[in-house]
Short mmCIF file of C-alpha atoms in Angstrom, two decimals:
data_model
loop_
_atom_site.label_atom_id
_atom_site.label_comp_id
_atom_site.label_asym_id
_atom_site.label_seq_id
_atom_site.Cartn_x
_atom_site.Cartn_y
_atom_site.Cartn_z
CA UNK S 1 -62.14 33.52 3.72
CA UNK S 2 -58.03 32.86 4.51
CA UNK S 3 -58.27 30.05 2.43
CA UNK S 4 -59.26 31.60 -0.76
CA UNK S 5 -56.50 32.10 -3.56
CA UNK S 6 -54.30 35.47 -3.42
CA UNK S 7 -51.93 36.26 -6.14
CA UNK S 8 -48.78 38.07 -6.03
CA UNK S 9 -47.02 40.21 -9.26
CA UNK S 10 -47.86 37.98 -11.69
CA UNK S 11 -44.82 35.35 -11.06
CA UNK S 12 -46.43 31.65 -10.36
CA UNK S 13 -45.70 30.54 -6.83
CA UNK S 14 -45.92 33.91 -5.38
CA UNK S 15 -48.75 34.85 -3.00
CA UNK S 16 -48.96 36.96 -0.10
CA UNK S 17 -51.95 38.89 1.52
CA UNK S 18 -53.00 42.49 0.89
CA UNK S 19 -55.34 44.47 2.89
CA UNK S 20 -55.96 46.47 -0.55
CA UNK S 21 -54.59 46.08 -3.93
CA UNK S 22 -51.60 48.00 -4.77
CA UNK S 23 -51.43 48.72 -8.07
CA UNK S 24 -48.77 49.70 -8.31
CA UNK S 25 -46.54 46.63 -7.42
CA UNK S 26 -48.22 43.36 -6.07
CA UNK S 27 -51.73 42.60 -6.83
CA UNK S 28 -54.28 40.38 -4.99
CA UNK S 29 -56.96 38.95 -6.86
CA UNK S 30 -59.38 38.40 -3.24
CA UNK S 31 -58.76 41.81 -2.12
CA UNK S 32 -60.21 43.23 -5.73
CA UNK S 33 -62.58 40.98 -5.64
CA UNK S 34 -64.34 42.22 -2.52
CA UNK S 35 -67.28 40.41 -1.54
CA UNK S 36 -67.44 38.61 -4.73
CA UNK S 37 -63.99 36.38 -3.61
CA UNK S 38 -65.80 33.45 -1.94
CA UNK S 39 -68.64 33.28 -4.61
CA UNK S 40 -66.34 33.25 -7.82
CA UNK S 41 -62.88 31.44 -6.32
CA UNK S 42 -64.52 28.98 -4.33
CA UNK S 43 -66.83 27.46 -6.88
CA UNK S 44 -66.70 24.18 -7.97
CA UNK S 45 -68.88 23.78 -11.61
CA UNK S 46 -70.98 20.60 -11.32
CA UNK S 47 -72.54 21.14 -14.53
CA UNK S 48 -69.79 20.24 -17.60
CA UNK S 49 -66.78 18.57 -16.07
CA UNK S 50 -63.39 20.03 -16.53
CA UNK S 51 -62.15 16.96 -17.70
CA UNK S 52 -64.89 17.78 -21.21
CA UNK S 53 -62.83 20.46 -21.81
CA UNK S 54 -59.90 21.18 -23.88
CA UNK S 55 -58.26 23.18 -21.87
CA UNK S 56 -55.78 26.06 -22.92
CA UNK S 57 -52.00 25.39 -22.10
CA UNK S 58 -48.24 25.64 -23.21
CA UNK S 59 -49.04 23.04 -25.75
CA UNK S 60 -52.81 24.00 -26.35
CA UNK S 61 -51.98 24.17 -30.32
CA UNK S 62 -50.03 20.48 -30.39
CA UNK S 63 -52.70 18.94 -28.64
CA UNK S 64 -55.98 20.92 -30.63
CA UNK S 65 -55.10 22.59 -33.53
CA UNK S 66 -52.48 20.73 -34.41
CA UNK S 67 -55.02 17.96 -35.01
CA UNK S 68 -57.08 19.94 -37.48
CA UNK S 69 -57.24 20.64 -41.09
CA UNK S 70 -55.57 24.51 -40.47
CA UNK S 71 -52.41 24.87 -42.74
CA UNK S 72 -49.02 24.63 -41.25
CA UNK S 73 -48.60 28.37 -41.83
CA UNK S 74 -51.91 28.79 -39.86
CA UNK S 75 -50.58 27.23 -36.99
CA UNK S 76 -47.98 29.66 -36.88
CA UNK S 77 -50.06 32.57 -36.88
CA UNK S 78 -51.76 31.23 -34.12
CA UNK S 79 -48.72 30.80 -32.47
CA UNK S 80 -47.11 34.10 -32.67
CA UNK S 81 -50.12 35.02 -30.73
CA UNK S 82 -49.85 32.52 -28.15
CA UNK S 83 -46.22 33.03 -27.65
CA UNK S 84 -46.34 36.99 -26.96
CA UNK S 85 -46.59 39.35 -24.31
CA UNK S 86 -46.59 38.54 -20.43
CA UNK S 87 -48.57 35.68 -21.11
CA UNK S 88 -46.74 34.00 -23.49
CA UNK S 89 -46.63 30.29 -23.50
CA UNK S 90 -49.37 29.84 -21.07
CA UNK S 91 -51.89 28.89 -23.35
CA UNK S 92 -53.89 31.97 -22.22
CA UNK S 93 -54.37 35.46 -24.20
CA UNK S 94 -54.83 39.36 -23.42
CA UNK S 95 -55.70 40.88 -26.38
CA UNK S 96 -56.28 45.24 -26.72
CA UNK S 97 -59.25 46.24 -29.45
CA UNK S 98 -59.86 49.32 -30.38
CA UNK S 99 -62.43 49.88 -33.55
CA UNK S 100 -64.77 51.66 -31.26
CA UNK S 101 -63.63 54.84 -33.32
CA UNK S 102 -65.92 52.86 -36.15
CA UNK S 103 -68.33 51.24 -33.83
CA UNK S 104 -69.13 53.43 -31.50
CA UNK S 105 -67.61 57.16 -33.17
CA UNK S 106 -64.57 58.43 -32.72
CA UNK S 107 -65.21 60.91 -30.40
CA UNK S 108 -67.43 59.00 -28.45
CA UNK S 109 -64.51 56.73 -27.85
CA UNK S 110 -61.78 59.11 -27.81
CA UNK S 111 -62.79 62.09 -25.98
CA UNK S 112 -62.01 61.01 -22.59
CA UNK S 113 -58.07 60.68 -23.39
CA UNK S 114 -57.60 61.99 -26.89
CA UNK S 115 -54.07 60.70 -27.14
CA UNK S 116 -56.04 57.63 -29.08
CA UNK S 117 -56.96 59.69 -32.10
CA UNK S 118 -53.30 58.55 -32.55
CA UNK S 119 -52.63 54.97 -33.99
CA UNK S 120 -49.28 54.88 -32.44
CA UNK S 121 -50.45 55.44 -29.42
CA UNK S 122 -52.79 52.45 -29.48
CA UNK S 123 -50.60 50.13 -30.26
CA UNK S 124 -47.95 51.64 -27.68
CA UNK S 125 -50.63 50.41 -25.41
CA UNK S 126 -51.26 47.27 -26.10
CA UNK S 127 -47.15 46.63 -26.05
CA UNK S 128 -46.21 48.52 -23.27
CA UNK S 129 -49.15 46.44 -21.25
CA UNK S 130 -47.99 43.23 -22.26
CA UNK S 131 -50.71 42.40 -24.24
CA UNK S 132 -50.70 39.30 -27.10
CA UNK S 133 -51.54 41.18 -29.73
CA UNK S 134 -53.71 44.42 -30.57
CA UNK S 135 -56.93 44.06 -32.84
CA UNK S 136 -57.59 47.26 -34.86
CA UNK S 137 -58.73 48.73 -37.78
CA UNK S 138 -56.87 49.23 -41.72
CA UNK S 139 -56.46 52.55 -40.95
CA UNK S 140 -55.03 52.06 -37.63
CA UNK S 141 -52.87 48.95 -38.06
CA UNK S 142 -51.77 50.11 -41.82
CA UNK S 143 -50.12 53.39 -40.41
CA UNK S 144 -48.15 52.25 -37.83
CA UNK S 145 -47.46 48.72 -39.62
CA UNK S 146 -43.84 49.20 -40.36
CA UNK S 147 -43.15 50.35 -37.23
CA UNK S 148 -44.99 47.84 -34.95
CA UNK S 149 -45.76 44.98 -37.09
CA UNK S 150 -42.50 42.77 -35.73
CA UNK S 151 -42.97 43.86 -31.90
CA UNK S 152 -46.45 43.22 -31.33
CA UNK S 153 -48.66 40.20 -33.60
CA UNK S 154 -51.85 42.57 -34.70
CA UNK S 155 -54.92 40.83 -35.61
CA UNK S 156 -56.97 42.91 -38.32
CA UNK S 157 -60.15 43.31 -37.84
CA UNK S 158 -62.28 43.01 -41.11
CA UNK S 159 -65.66 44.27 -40.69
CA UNK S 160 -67.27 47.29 -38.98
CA UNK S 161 -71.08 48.61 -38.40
CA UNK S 162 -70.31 52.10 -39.07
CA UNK S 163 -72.24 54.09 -36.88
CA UNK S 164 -72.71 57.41 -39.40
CA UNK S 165 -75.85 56.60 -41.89
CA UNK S 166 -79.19 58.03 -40.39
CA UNK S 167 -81.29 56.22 -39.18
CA UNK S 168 -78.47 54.04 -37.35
CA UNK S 169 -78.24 50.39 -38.63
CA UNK S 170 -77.14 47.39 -37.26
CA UNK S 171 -74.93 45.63 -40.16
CA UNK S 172 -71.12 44.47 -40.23
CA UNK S 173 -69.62 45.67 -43.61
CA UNK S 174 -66.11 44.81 -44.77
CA UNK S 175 -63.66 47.36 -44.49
CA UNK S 176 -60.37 45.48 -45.95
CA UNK S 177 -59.36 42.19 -47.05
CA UNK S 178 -57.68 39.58 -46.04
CA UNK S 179 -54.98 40.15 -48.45
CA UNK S 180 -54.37 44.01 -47.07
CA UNK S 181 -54.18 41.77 -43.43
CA UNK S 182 -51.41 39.74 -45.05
CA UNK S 183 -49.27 42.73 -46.92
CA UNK S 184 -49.48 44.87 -43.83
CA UNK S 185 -47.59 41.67 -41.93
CA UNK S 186 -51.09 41.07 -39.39
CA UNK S 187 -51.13 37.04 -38.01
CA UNK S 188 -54.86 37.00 -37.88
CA UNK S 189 -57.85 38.67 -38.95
CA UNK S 190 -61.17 39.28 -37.06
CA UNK S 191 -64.61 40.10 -37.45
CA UNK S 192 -68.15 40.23 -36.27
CA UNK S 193 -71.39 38.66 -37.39
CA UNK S 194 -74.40 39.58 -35.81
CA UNK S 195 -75.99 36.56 -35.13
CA UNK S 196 -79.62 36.69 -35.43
CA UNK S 197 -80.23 39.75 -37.89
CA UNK S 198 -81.78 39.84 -40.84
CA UNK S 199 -78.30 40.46 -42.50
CA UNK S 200 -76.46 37.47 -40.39
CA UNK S 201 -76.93 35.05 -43.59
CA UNK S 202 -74.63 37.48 -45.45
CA UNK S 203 -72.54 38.25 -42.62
CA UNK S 204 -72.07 34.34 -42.61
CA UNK S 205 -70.34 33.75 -45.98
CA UNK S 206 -68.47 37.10 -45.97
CA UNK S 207 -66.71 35.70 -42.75
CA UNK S 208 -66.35 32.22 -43.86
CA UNK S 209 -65.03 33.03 -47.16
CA UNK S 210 -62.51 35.40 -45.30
CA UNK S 211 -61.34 32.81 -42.83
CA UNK S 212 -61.05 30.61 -45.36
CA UNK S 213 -58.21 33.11 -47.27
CA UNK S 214 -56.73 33.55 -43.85
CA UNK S 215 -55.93 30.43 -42.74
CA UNK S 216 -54.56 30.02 -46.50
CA UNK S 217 -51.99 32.89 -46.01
CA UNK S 218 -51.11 31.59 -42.73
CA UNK S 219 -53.33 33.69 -40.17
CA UNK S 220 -55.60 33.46 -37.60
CA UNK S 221 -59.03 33.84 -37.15
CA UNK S 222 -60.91 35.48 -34.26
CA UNK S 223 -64.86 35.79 -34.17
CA UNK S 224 -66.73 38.09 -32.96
CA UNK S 225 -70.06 36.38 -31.92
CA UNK S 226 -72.41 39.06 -31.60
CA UNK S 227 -76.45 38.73 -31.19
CA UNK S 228 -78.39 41.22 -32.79
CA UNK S 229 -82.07 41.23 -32.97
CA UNK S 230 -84.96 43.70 -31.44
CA UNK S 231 -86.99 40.16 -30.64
CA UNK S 232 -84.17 39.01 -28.30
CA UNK S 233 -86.39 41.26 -25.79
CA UNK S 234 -89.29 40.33 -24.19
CA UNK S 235 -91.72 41.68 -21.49
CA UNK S 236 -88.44 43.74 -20.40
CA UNK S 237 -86.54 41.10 -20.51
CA UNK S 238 -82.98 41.35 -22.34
CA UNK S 239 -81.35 37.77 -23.98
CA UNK S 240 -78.90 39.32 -25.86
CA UNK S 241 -76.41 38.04 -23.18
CA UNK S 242 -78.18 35.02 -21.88
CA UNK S 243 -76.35 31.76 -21.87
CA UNK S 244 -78.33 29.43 -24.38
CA UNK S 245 -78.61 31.95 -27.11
CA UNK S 246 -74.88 33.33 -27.06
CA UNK S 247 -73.84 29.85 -26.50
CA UNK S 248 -75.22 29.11 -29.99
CA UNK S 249 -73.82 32.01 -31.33
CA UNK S 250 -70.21 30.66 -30.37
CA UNK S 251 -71.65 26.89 -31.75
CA UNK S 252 -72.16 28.51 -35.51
CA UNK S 253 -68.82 30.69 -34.79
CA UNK S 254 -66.80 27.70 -34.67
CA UNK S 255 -68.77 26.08 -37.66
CA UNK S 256 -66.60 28.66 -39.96
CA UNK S 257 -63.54 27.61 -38.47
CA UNK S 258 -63.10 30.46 -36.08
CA UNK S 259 -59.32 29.72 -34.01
CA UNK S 260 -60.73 31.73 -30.95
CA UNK S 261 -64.38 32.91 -30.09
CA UNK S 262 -65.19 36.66 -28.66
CA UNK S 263 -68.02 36.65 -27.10
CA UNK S 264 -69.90 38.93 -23.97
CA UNK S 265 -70.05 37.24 -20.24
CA UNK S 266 -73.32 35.20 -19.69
CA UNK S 267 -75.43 36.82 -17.61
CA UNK S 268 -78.94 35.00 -17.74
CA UNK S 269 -79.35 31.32 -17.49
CA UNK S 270 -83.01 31.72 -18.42
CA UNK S 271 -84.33 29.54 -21.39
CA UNK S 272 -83.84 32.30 -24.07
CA UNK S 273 -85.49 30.41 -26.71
CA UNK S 274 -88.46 28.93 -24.94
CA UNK S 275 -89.09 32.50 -23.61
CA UNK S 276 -88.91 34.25 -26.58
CA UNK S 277 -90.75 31.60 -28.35
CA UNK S 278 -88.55 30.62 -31.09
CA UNK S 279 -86.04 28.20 -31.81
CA UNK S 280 -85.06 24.77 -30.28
CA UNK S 281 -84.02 23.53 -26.88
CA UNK S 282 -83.52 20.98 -24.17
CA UNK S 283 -84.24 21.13 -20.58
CA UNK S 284 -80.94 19.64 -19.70
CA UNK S 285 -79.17 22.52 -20.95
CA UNK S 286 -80.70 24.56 -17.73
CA UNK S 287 -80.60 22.05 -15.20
CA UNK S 288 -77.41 19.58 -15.93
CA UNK S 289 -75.63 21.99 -18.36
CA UNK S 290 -75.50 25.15 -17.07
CA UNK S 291 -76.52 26.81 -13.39
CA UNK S 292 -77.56 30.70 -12.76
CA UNK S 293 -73.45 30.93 -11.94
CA UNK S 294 -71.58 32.89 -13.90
CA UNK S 295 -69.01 30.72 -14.57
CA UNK S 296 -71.68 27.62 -15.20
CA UNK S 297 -72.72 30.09 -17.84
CA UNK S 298 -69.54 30.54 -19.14
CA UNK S 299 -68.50 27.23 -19.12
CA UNK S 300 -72.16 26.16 -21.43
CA UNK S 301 -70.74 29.09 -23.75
CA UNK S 302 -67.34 27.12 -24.24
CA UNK S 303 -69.03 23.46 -24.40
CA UNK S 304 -70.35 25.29 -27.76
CA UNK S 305 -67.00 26.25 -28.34
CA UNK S 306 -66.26 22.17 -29.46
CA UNK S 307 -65.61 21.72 -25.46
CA UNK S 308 -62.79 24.62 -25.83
CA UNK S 309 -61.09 23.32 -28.72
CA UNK S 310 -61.77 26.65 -30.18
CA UNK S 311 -60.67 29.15 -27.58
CA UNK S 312 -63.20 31.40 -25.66
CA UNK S 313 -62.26 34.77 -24.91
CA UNK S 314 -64.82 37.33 -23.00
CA UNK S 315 -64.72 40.90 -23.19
CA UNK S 316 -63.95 43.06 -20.97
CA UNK S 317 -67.00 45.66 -21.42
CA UNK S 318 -67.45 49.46 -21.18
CA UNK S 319 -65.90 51.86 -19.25
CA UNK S 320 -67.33 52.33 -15.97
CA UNK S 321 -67.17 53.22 -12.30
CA UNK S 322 -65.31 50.13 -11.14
CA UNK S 323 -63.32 49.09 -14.08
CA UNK S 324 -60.42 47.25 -12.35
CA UNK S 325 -62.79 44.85 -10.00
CA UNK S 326 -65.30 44.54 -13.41
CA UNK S 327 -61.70 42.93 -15.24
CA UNK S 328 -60.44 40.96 -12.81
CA UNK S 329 -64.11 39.47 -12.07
CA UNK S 330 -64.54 38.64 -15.86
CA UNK S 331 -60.84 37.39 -15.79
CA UNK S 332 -61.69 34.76 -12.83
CA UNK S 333 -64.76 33.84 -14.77
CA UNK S 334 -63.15 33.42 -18.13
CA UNK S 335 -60.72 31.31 -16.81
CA UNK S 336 -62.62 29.59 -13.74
CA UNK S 337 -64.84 28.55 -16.90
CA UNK S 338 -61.84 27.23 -18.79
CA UNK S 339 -61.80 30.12 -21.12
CA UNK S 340 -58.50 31.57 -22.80
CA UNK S 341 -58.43 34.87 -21.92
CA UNK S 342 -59.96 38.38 -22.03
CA UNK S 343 -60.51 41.27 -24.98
CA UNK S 344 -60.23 44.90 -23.21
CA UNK S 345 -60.80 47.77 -24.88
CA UNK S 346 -62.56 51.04 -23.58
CA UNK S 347 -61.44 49.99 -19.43
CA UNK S 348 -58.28 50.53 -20.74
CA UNK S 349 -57.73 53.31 -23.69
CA UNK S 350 -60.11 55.43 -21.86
CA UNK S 351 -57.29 56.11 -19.41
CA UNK S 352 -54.14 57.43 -19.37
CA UNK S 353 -51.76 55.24 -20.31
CA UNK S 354 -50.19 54.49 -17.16
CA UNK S 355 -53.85 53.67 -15.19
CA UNK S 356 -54.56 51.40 -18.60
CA UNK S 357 -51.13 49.24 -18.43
CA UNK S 358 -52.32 48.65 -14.88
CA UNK S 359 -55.56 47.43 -15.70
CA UNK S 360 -54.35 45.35 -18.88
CA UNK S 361 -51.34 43.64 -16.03
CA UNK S 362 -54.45 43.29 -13.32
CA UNK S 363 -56.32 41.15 -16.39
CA UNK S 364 -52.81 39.52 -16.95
CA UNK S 365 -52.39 38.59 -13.44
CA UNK S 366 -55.24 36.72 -12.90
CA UNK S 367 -53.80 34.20 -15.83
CA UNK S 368 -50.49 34.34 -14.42
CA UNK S 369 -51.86 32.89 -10.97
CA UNK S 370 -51.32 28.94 -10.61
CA UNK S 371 -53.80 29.19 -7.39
CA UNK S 372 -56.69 30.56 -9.95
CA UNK S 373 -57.46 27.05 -10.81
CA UNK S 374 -60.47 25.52 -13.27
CA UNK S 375 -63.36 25.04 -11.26
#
């Protein structure tokens, strides 16, 4: 529809049509979009009202975190992140991860551009696309640290579920400490805990203990709020990414004092727990609090996110086929939803590094773009 929203090069105010997006210059967010335009910029959520939320901005930490118990120092690690990259000051974040060379293998990761067996080169990334800050590894982030450290904020990621030992398990063990985070000059720390497994109890006060340290020596804390369990399938039927059961993920994410949630898009507004046949629910939470939308979805995940007073940020998922519309969809979503931003990894390092800058900017834009409103 002519009506719907088109963005220009990433400066508010400017909009003009394209007949296809250029990436190369100007980039419109309907014309990516495709067929999915009307659906995803012309919704209006009648579910959670905007006005719930706590919605990111310029002075997002004044008017949230600046209200909490976090340390002064905390606040500025949070900060540093907030105020970086193309994005900085808008409240919103675009944020390049790369442990896959733990998670997933190295060479699975790396083989299609092998330039990212090389930590500079990761980092080089993540600045030369404009990003907030890069989340990596010890290894990673320690070897390039006194090079990068004061031109880019990185956010150390603590944990990893090595993917090596035979059989395969599915457990997040600490790689580093908080302390190595703070030497190294990182303002935050990450990691994962995989909600629902039989190790999450463990995961649980590993993490919180962490945070806790963090927020001491004046960092950040992102979560990574993953669900892991073989009984989150049914009759064929996946709920790893279904709205109630990741929206409770986020709910005991923030519970440790988590600054910003990861977690996967929403893709299933089916009643995960009464289908699966454990846990507790309410009705309302599929017919007034959520909708089979994606960005009703979204939107339940960051009501569980204290109504956003913990940011949500989605990620951007594996590499793929149509990697630039999959961003910018999740992008619209994410912040349709009242999210804060987007985590990218393997759409973008398994590029070159010219095609992956484009795809972290196309991410970027869709922040950047007044006319991408709340829904």
């Amino acid at each position: 529809p002519e009506e719907m929203p088109v963005c220009g090069d990433g400066v508010p105010g400017q909009f003009h049509e394209l007949s296809q997006p250029d990436l190369h210059g100007d980039r419109a967010v309907q014309s990516i979009l495709g067929d999915q335009a009307e659906s995803l910029l012309g919704h209006t959520c009648t579910t959670i009202a905007k006005e719930r939320l706590h919605l990111p901005g310029y002075d997002w930490i004044d008017r949230v975190h600046g209200q909490s118990d976090r340390p002064t120092r905390a606040l500025g690690g949070l900060q540093s992140i907030l105020g970086h990259g193309r994005l900085a000051n808008t409240g919103y974040v675009s944020i390049l991860p790369v442990d896959q060379g733990i998670e997933h293998t190295a060479g699975a990761s790396f083989a299609p551009n092998p330039d990212y067996f090389d930590p500079a080169k990761i980092v080089e990334l993540a600045v030369e696309g404009g990003c907030n800050a890069v989340a990596s590894t010890l290894g990673v982030l320690g070897m390039v640290a006194r090079r990068y450290a004061h031109r880019i904020p990185f956010l150390l990621k603590l944990n990893h579920n090595e993917i090596l030992s035979y059989p395969n398990i599915y457990d997040q063990t600490m790689f580093a400490s908080v302390d190595q985070a703070f030497d190294m000059g990182a303002q935050a720390v990450g990691a994962t805990i995989y909600y629902g497994s039989h190790e999450s109890r463990r995961q649980i006060m590993e993490v919180s203990e962490a945070f806790q340290r963090a927020h001491e020596l004046g960092m950040a804390t992102v979560l990574w709020c993953y669900l892991r369990n073989s009984g989150f399938k049914k009759d064929g039927v996946d709920y790893h990414d279904a709205a109630d059961l990741t929206g409770q993920a986020n709910h005991l994410g923030v519970t440790i004092q988590a600054d910003i949630i990861k977690q996967k898009l929403p893709t299933k507004n089916n009643p995960g727990f009464t289908d699966i046949g454990f846990g507790k629910t309410h009705p309302k939470v599929y017919s007034e609090l959520s909708s089979s939308h994606p960005i009703d979805m979204t939107r339940y995940q960051i009501a569980n996110c204290y109504m956003g007073r913990a940011g949500l940020i989605n990620s951007g998922g594996a590499s793929g086929a149509d990697d630039l519309a999959q961003a910018v969809e999740t992008a619209v979503v994410n912040k349709r939803a009242g999210g804060m931003g987007l985590i990218s990894g393997r759409k973008a390092f398994q590029k070159s590094m010219a095609e992956g800058i484009q795809l972290l900017n196309a991410i970027q834009d869709v922040y950047l773009c007044e006319k991408v409103t709340i829904a």
